[in-house]
mmCIF file of C-alpha atoms in Angstrom:
data_model
loop_
_atom_site.group_PDB
_atom_site.id
_atom_site.type_symbol
_atom_site.label_atom_id
_atom_site.label_comp_id
_atom_site.label_asym_id
_atom_site.label_seq_id
_atom_site.Cartn_x
_atom_site.Cartn_y
_atom_site.Cartn_z
ATOM 1 C CA PHE M 712 -0.064 0.038 0.016
ATOM 2 C CA THR M 713 1.054 3.600 -0.641
ATOM 3 C CA MET M 714 1.005 6.727 1.399
ATOM 4 C CA SER M 715 -1.879 9.108 1.097
ATOM 5 C CA GLU M 716 -1.980 12.069 -1.511
ATOM 6 C CA LEU M 717 -5.083 13.699 -0.152
ATOM 7 C CA SER M 718 -5.565 17.372 0.072
ATOM 8 C CA GLN M 719 -6.324 18.958 3.553
ATOM 9 C CA THR M 720 -9.969 19.441 2.396
ATOM 10 C CA GLU M 721 -10.151 15.686 1.404
ATOM 11 C CA ARG M 722 -8.541 14.581 4.626
ATOM 12 C CA THR M 723 -11.133 16.546 6.609
ATOM 13 C CA GLY M 724 -14.007 15.160 4.540
ATOM 14 C CA CYS M 725 -12.854 11.538 4.704
ATOM 15 C CA THR M 726 -12.456 11.871 8.590
ATOM 16 C CA ASP M 727 -15.984 13.267 8.856
ATOM 17 C CA ILE M 728 -17.288 10.248 6.838
ATOM 18 C CA LEU M 729 -15.461 7.950 9.088
ATOM 19 C CA ASN M 730 -16.794 9.470 12.148
ATOM 20 C CA LEU M 731 -20.402 8.684 10.750
ATOM 21 C CA MET M 732 -19.491 4.994 10.233
ATOM 22 C CA THR M 733 -19.779 2.356 12.910
ATOM 23 C CA ASP M 734 -16.665 1.398 14.907
ATOM 24 C CA SER M 735 -16.726 -1.976 13.520
ATOM 25 C CA SER M 736 -16.878 -0.729 9.920
ATOM 26 C CA VAL M 737 -13.908 1.674 10.418
ATOM 27 C CA LEU M 738 -11.772 -0.978 12.068
ATOM 28 C CA SER M 739 -12.531 -3.428 9.209
ATOM 29 C CA LEU M 740 -11.780 -0.753 6.625
ATOM 30 C CA CYS M 741 -8.421 -0.115 8.250
ATOM 31 C CA ASP M 742 -7.517 -3.882 7.924
ATOM 32 C CA THR M 743 -8.410 -3.735 4.349
ATOM 33 C CA ILE M 744 -6.555 -0.724 3.438
ATOM 34 C CA THR M 745 -3.339 -1.911 5.394
ATOM 35 C CA ASN M 746 -3.851 -5.531 4.395
ATOM 36 C CA LYS M 747 -3.658 -6.103 8.254
ATOM 37 C CA GLN M 748 -0.036 -5.180 8.328
ATOM 38 C CA ILE M 749 -0.636 -2.317 10.843
ATOM 39 C CA VAL M 750 -2.175 -3.067 14.119
ATOM 40 C CA VAL M 751 -4.291 -0.356 15.616
ATOM 41 C CA GLU M 752 -5.431 -0.105 19.241
ATOM 42 C CA ASN M 753 -8.682 2.004 18.776
ATOM 43 C CA VAL M 754 -11.127 3.685 16.162
ATOM 44 C CA ALA M 755 -9.024 6.859 16.461
ATOM 45 C CA GLU M 756 -5.894 5.201 15.423
ATOM 46 C CA ALA M 757 -7.681 3.314 12.706
ATOM 47 C CA THR M 758 -9.039 6.601 11.424
ATOM 48 C CA LYS M 759 -5.657 8.150 11.148
ATOM 49 C CA THR M 760 -4.290 5.070 9.575
ATOM 50 C CA ILE M 761 -6.975 4.959 6.935
ATOM 51 C CA ILE M 762 -6.343 8.601 6.023
ATOM 52 C CA ALA M 763 -2.598 8.091 6.011
ATOM 53 C CA TYR M 764 -2.775 5.159 3.558
ATOM 54 C CA THR M 765 -5.733 6.177 1.390
ATOM 55 C CA LYS M 766 -4.134 6.912 -2.074
ATOM 56 C CA ASP M 767 -6.970 9.366 -3.247
ATOM 57 C CA ALA M 768 -10.557 10.512 -2.247
ATOM 58 C CA GLU M 769 -12.362 8.654 -5.013
ATOM 59 C CA GLU M 770 -10.786 5.354 -3.973
ATOM 60 C CA PHE M 771 -11.879 6.085 -0.359
ATOM 61 C CA LEU M 772 -15.513 6.877 -1.288
ATOM 62 C CA ARG M 773 -15.827 3.874 -3.677
ATOM 63 C CA ARG M 774 -14.799 1.345 -0.861
ATOM 64 C CA LYS M 775 -17.564 -1.092 -0.226
ATOM 65 C CA LYS M 776 -17.564 -0.386 3.415
ATOM 66 C CA VAL M 777 -18.173 3.345 2.823
ATOM 67 C CA HIS M 778 -21.864 2.800 2.197
ATOM 68 C CA ARG M 779 -24.060 5.094 0.047
ATOM 69 C CA GLU M 780 -26.133 5.933 3.177
ATOM 70 C CA VAL M 781 -23.216 7.245 5.012
ATOM 71 C CA ILE M 782 -22.142 9.601 2.043
ATOM 72 C CA PHE M 783 -25.759 10.674 1.619
ATOM 73 C CA LYS M 784 -25.864 11.674 5.360
ATOM 74 C CA TYR M 785 -22.518 13.442 5.040
ATOM 75 C CA LEU M 786 -23.695 15.491 2.120
ATOM 76 C CA ALA M 787 -27.055 16.200 3.869
ATOM 77 C CA GLN M 788 -25.036 17.760 6.733
ATOM 78 C CA LYS M 789 -23.136 19.860 4.457
ATOM 79 C CA GLY M 790 -26.418 21.248 2.911
ATOM 80 C CA VAL M 791 -25.938 19.256 -0.212
ATOM 81 C CA THR M 792 -28.539 16.911 -1.882
ATOM 82 C CA PRO M 793 -27.655 15.109 -4.953
ATOM 83 C CA PRO M 794 -30.370 14.697 -7.776
ATOM 84 C CA ASN M 795 -30.512 10.835 -6.931
ATOM 85 C CA SER M 796 -29.339 8.431 -4.399
ATOM 86 C CA GLU M 797 -27.096 6.160 -6.585
ATOM 87 C CA LYS M 798 -23.625 5.740 -5.185
ATOM 88 C CA ASN M 799 -21.912 6.885 -8.229
ATOM 89 C CA THR M 800 -23.789 10.094 -8.160
ATOM 90 C CA LEU M 801 -23.033 10.601 -4.450
ATOM 91 C CA VAL M 802 -19.242 9.971 -4.982
ATOM 92 C CA ARG M 803 -19.185 12.603 -7.769
ATOM 93 C CA ARG M 804 -21.092 15.073 -5.828
ATOM 94 C CA THR M 805 -18.794 14.721 -2.815
ATOM 95 C CA LEU M 806 -15.618 14.934 -4.976
ATOM 96 C CA LYS M 807 -17.095 18.113 -6.383
ATOM 97 C CA LEU M 808 -17.707 19.528 -3.053
ATOM 98 C CA TRP M 809 -14.227 18.763 -1.945
ATOM 99 C CA SER M 810 -12.608 20.215 -5.009
ATOM 100 C CA SER M 811 -14.371 23.400 -4.408
ATOM 101 C CA GLY M 812 -12.820 23.756 -0.993
ATOM 102 C CA LYS M 813 -16.240 24.527 0.498
ATOM 103 C CA VAL M 814 -17.271 21.861 2.975
ATOM 104 C CA THR M 815 -20.337 23.600 4.737
ATOM 105 C CA GLY M 816 -23.573 24.894 3.477
ATOM 106 C CA GLU M 817 -23.930 28.524 2.469
ATOM 107 C CA ILE M 818 -25.059 30.984 5.229
ATOM 108 C CA PHE M 819 -26.061 34.439 4.731
ATOM 109 C CA GLN M 820 -26.591 37.358 7.125
ATOM 110 C CA GLU M 821 -30.252 38.494 7.927
ATOM 111 C CA PRO M 822 -30.876 42.153 8.260
ATOM 112 C CA ASN M 823 -31.520 41.697 11.865
ATOM 113 C CA GLY M 824 -28.152 40.273 12.312
ATOM 114 C CA SER M 825 -29.160 36.512 12.715
ATOM 115 C CA ASN M 826 -27.833 33.898 10.404
ATOM 116 C CA ARG M 827 -29.951 31.422 8.664
ATOM 117 C CA SER M 828 -29.341 28.837 5.870
ATOM 118 C CA ARG M 829 -30.303 29.828 2.252
ATOM 119 C CA ALA M 830 -32.277 26.581 2.404
ATOM 120 C CA THR M 831 -35.179 28.588 3.668
ATOM 121 C CA GLU M 832 -35.251 30.525 0.474
ATOM 122 C CA THR M 833 -35.215 27.540 -1.857
ATOM 123 C CA LEU M 834 -37.617 27.684 -4.738
ATOM 124 C CA ALA M 835 -40.130 24.890 -5.580
ATOM 125 C CA SER M 836 -38.388 24.176 -8.764
ATOM 126 C CA GLU M 837 -35.280 23.175 -6.925
ATOM 127 C CA GLN M 838 -36.960 20.414 -4.967
ATOM 128 C CA MET M 839 -36.569 16.691 -5.394
ATOM 129 C CA PRO M 840 -37.891 13.679 -3.835
ATOM 130 C CA ILE M 841 -35.507 11.382 -1.840
ATOM 131 C CA GLU M 842 -35.739 7.846 -3.183
ATOM 132 C CA GLY M 843 -36.147 4.465 -1.589
ATOM 133 C CA ASP M 844 -34.066 3.667 1.436
ATOM 134 C CA PHE M 845 -33.401 7.210 2.009
ATOM 135 C CA ASN M 846 -36.920 8.067 3.097
ATOM 136 C CA HIS M 847 -36.482 5.482 5.890
ATOM 137 C CA TRP M 848 -32.912 6.725 6.597
ATOM 138 C CA LEU M 849 -34.065 10.301 7.121
ATOM 139 C CA LEU M 850 -37.166 9.185 9.110
ATOM 140 C CA GLY M 851 -34.818 7.090 11.151
ATOM 141 C CA THR M 852 -32.951 10.157 11.956
ATOM 142 C CA VAL M 853 -35.975 12.540 12.625
ATOM 143 C CA LEU M 854 -38.748 10.641 13.927
ATOM 144 C CA PRO M 855 -36.785 8.933 16.802
ATOM 145 C CA VAL M 856 -36.090 12.450 17.950
ATOM 146 C CA VAL M 857 -39.485 13.960 17.615
ATOM 147 C CA LEU M 858 -42.409 11.551 17.939
ATOM 148 C CA PRO M 859 -41.044 8.925 20.308
ATOM 149 C CA THR M 860 -39.457 11.748 22.451
ATOM 150 C CA LEU M 861 -42.666 13.502 22.462
ATOM 151 C CA ASN M 862 -44.816 10.422 23.124
ATOM 152 C CA SER M 863 -42.599 9.570 26.171
ATOM 153 C CA GLN M 864 -43.897 12.646 27.892
ATOM 154 C CA ASN M 865 -47.194 10.991 28.030
ATOM 155 C CA PRO M 866 -47.711 9.864 31.811
ATOM 156 C CA SER M 867 -50.339 7.229 30.885
ATOM 157 C CA LEU M 868 -47.724 5.269 28.885
ATOM 158 C CA GLY M 869 -45.444 4.826 31.892
ATOM 159 C CA HIS M 870 -42.287 5.560 29.979
ATOM 160 C CA GLN M 871 -39.293 7.429 31.380
ATOM 161 C CA PRO M 872 -39.671 10.932 29.619
ATOM 162 C CA LEU M 873 -36.926 11.550 27.039
ATOM 163 C CA ASP M 874 -35.203 14.933 26.736
ATOM 164 C CA TRP M 875 -37.660 17.288 25.094
ATOM 165 C CA GLY M 876 -37.434 21.050 24.634
ATOM 166 C CA PRO M 877 -36.417 24.018 22.376
ATOM 167 C CA GLN M 878 -33.092 22.513 21.666
ATOM 168 C CA HIS M 879 -34.899 20.442 18.836
ATOM 169 C CA PHE M 880 -35.904 23.581 17.043
ATOM 170 C CA TRP M 881 -34.429 26.441 15.189
ATOM 171 C CA PRO M 882 -35.009 29.688 17.263
ATOM 172 C CA ASP M 883 -37.511 31.042 14.771
ATOM 173 C CA VAL M 884 -39.457 27.837 14.225
ATOM 174 C CA LYS M 885 -43.114 28.149 13.366
ATOM 175 C CA LEU M 886 -45.999 25.728 14.328
ATOM 176 C CA ARG M 887 -49.222 25.847 12.542
ATOM 177 C CA LEU M 888 -51.766 23.458 14.248
ATOM 178 C CA PHE M 889 -55.311 22.872 12.709
ATOM 179 C CA SER M 890 -57.605 20.504 14.648
ATOM 180 C CA CYS M 891 -61.125 19.434 13.710
ATOM 181 C CA ALA M 892 -62.881 17.293 16.397
ATOM 182 C CA GLY M 893 -66.363 18.769 16.541
ATOM 183 C CA ASN M 894 -65.222 22.407 16.319
ATOM 184 C CA GLU M 895 -62.438 23.696 14.082
ATOM 185 C CA GLU M 896 -59.523 25.392 15.694
ATOM 186 C CA LYS M 897 -56.523 27.088 14.252
ATOM 187 C CA GLU M 898 -53.407 27.928 16.293
ATOM 188 C CA GLU M 899 -49.954 29.460 15.577
ATOM 189 C CA PHE M 900 -46.829 29.460 17.557
ATOM 190 C CA ILE M 901 -43.453 31.008 16.940
ATOM 191 C CA GLY M 902 -40.152 30.263 18.720
ATOM 192 C CA GLY M 903 -38.690 27.208 20.012
ATOM 193 C CA GLU M 904 -40.056 27.662 23.659
ATOM 194 C CA GLN M 905 -43.548 28.316 22.516
ATOM 195 C CA VAL M 906 -43.623 25.358 19.840
ATOM 196 C CA SER M 907 -42.142 22.847 22.118
ATOM 197 C CA LEU M 908 -44.528 23.661 25.032
ATOM 198 C CA ARG M 909 -47.611 23.506 22.773
ATOM 199 C CA LEU M 910 -46.518 19.985 21.404
ATOM 200 C CA LEU M 911 -45.722 19.057 24.838
ATOM 201 C CA ALA M 912 -49.248 19.852 25.911
ATOM 202 C CA LEU M 913 -50.498 17.458 23.446
ATOM 203 C CA THR M 914 -48.882 14.336 25.088
ATOM 204 C CA LYS M 915 -48.265 15.346 28.734
ATOM 205 C CA ASP M 916 -51.555 17.223 29.399
ATOM 206 C CA GLU M 917 -53.922 15.793 26.798
ATOM 207 C CA ARG M 918 -52.388 12.293 27.139
ATOM 208 C CA LEU M 919 -52.201 11.786 23.294
ATOM 209 C CA CYS M 920 -50.036 9.266 21.626
ATOM 210 C CA LEU M 921 -49.050 9.915 18.022
ATOM 211 C CA SER M 922 -48.498 6.660 16.075
ATOM 212 C CA PRO M 923 -46.882 7.234 12.482
ATOM 213 C CA ASN M 924 -47.552 5.106 9.517
ATOM 214 C CA LEU M 925 -44.083 4.411 8.147
ATOM 215 C CA GLU M 926 -45.273 2.495 5.203
ATOM 216 C CA PRO M 927 -44.537 4.300 1.825
ATOM 217 C CA ARG M 928 -47.960 5.707 1.572
ATOM 218 C CA GLY M 929 -47.807 7.229 5.010
ATOM 219 C CA LEU M 930 -44.674 9.112 4.522
ATOM 220 C CA ASP M 931 -42.913 11.283 1.997
ATOM 221 C CA VAL M 932 -39.650 13.306 1.917
ATOM 222 C CA LEU M 933 -38.508 16.175 -0.222
ATOM 223 C CA ALA M 934 -35.209 17.727 -0.117
ATOM 224 C CA SER M 935 -33.772 20.976 -1.735
ATOM 225 C CA ARG M 936 -30.358 21.317 -3.077
ATOM 226 C CA HIS M 937 -29.598 23.920 -0.503
ATOM 227 C CA GLY M 938 -30.397 21.682 2.626
ATOM 228 C CA LEU M 939 -33.999 22.378 3.489
ATOM 229 C CA VAL M 940 -35.801 19.011 3.781
ATOM 230 C CA ARG M 941 -39.578 18.498 4.087
ATOM 231 C CA VAL M 942 -40.853 15.338 5.723
ATOM 232 C CA ALA M 943 -44.593 14.522 5.609
ATOM 233 C CA VAL M 944 -46.060 11.909 7.976
ATOM 234 C CA ALA M 945 -49.525 10.514 8.479
ATOM 235 C CA GLY M 946 -50.615 8.445 11.458
ATOM 236 C CA THR M 947 -53.176 7.614 14.121
ATOM 237 C CA ILE M 948 -53.895 9.437 17.376
ATOM 238 C CA HIS M 949 -54.524 7.259 20.496
ATOM 239 C CA ARG M 950 -55.507 7.850 24.163
ATOM 240 C CA ASP M 951 -55.567 5.113 26.751
ATOM 241 C CA GLY M 952 -55.623 2.473 23.993
ATOM 242 C CA LEU M 953 -58.528 4.065 22.050
ATOM 243 C CA CYS M 954 -58.065 5.475 18.513
ATOM 244 C CA LEU M 955 -59.220 8.991 18.423
ATOM 245 C CA GLY M 956 -58.509 10.105 14.953
ATOM 246 C CA ILE M 957 -55.731 10.670 12.458
ATOM 247 C CA PHE M 958 -52.974 13.329 12.012
ATOM 248 C CA GLU M 959 -50.780 14.629 9.214
ATOM 249 C CA GLN M 960 -47.695 16.541 9.828
ATOM 250 C CA ILE M 961 -45.168 18.178 7.617
ATOM 251 C CA PHE M 962 -41.644 19.029 9.257
ATOM 252 C CA GLY M 963 -39.264 21.449 7.708
ATOM 253 C CA LEU M 964 -35.840 20.355 8.701
ATOM 254 C CA ILE M 965 -32.297 22.141 8.275
ATOM 255 C CA SER M 966 -29.050 20.423 9.455
ATOM 256 C CA THR M 967 -26.959 22.244 11.802
ATOM 257 C CA HIS M 968 -23.839 21.491 9.676
ATOM 258 C CA SER M 969 -21.414 21.631 12.475
ATOM 259 C CA GLU M 970 -23.429 19.261 14.516
ATOM 260 C CA LYS M 971 -24.570 15.742 13.648
ATOM 261 C CA GLU M 972 -28.218 16.418 13.942
ATOM 262 C CA TRP M 973 -31.309 18.118 12.225
ATOM 263 C CA LYS M 974 -33.397 20.840 13.762
ATOM 264 C CA ILE M 975 -36.946 21.684 12.930
ATOM 265 C CA LYS M 976 -37.680 24.837 11.050
ATOM 266 C CA PHE M 977 -41.393 24.730 10.777
ATOM 267 C CA ILE M 978 -44.297 22.098 11.465
ATOM 268 C CA ASN M 979 -47.697 22.210 9.895
ATOM 269 C CA MET M 980 -50.003 19.845 11.884
ATOM 270 C CA ASN M 981 -53.491 18.676 10.898
ATOM 271 C CA ILE M 982 -55.549 16.664 13.371
ATOM 272 C CA ARG M 983 -58.885 15.074 12.470
ATOM 273 C CA GLY M 984 -60.943 13.475 15.236
ATOM 274 C CA GLN M 985 -63.338 10.490 14.789
ATOM 275 C CA ASP M 986 -65.454 8.397 17.167
ATOM 276 C CA ALA M 987 -63.320 6.357 19.455
ATOM 277 C CA SER M 988 -62.824 2.927 17.961
ATOM 278 C CA GLY M 989 -63.005 0.873 21.117
ATOM 279 C CA GLY M 990 -59.682 -0.655 20.500
ATOM 280 C CA LYS M 991 -60.514 -1.957 17.038
ATOM 281 C CA THR M 992 -57.749 -2.055 14.426
ATOM 282 C CA VAL M 993 -57.782 1.105 12.348
ATOM 283 C CA ALA M 994 -56.310 1.158 8.880
ATOM 284 C CA ALA M 995 -53.044 3.145 8.717
ATOM 285 C CA PRO M 996 -53.898 6.469 7.242
ATOM 286 C CA SER M 997 -52.222 7.718 4.025
ATOM 287 C CA LEU M 998 -50.937 11.135 3.131
ATOM 288 C CA SER M 999 -53.387 13.402 1.559
ATOM 289 C CA SER M 1000 -50.654 15.234 -0.265
ATOM 290 C CA ASN M 1001 -48.168 14.102 -2.804
ATOM 291 C CA SER M 1002 -44.524 15.158 -3.686
ATOM 292 C CA GLU M 1003 -45.733 18.069 -5.888
ATOM 293 C CA GLU M 1004 -48.045 19.511 -3.229
ATOM 294 C CA LEU M 1005 -45.371 18.934 -0.604
ATOM 295 C CA GLN M 1006 -43.333 21.643 -2.567
#
C-alpha cells in the first residue's frame, strides 16, 4: 500500500465520513486498506491510519464499507442533496464539493443580524424527492427524536420521559396547528420555547399518543439542493388504547452542519378526530398530499 496524497480538504471530509460510520466498519476498513499489516489499538488510530494510507479521495469513497447511506448523510449535513441516491452520483457530488474547498452549506446574514441557511429561500423548482431507502434513513434520523421523544412525555404510557425542549428547534421555528374534532380550531406559535411547550401539551396534558404510519403511503420526503428537507408523515392518534383520530404533519428540517443533527424549522400539523374505535384495528392512514403538493 502507498501513502496518502489527499488534500487537506479531502482529509477533513474523509475523517468526517469515518466519524459517521460504525466502529466495526472503521476497524474493518483499516484492515482492508493496510492488508492487516498495521495493528491499531482503537478507532481513533484506525481513522488516522486510513487517512494516511488512502491513495486518493475517489478510492476511499468507492470502498464497499463506505456505504452510500453514509455518504448521503455526510452530504446532507453539508447542505448538499444530489439529484438521486445512486452511489456513483453521491461520490461525484462529494468529490465536487471537496474540489471546491467549501465543505459547509452556505450561510447568509439576515438584516436583523441573525444567520440562517439559504435553504429557507429555496424555490419549488429546486426540490427533489429522496428515493427508496433514504426515506427511511431520514425518518430514522428525525422521527426517533420527534415523535417517540414527544410520546414519552405522556404519563399514561409509563415511559421514562426523554429529553424534550426548544433544543430540537431553530429559534424562529413556526408551528401551525389545525384541529377538527367537533369544532375547527387554528393555532399558530413562533419560537422554540412556545412550539415545544404546545407540542408537549398534546402528550403530557392531553395524554395523546401519535403513532406514525411508516409505510410508503404514510410518509414522503422532499429535499432541496440547499439543505431544506420537508418530511410529511401521516398516522393515528390514541389515548388510553383508544383511537381518537388521525394526524398529518409536515416538518421542515435544516441540518446544523457543524453538529450531527437536524433541527426543525417549521411544523404544519392537521388533526382530525373521529369516534373512538373501542380498541378496534384502524387502517393506517395515508398522506393526503403528494410530492408536488409538498413543495
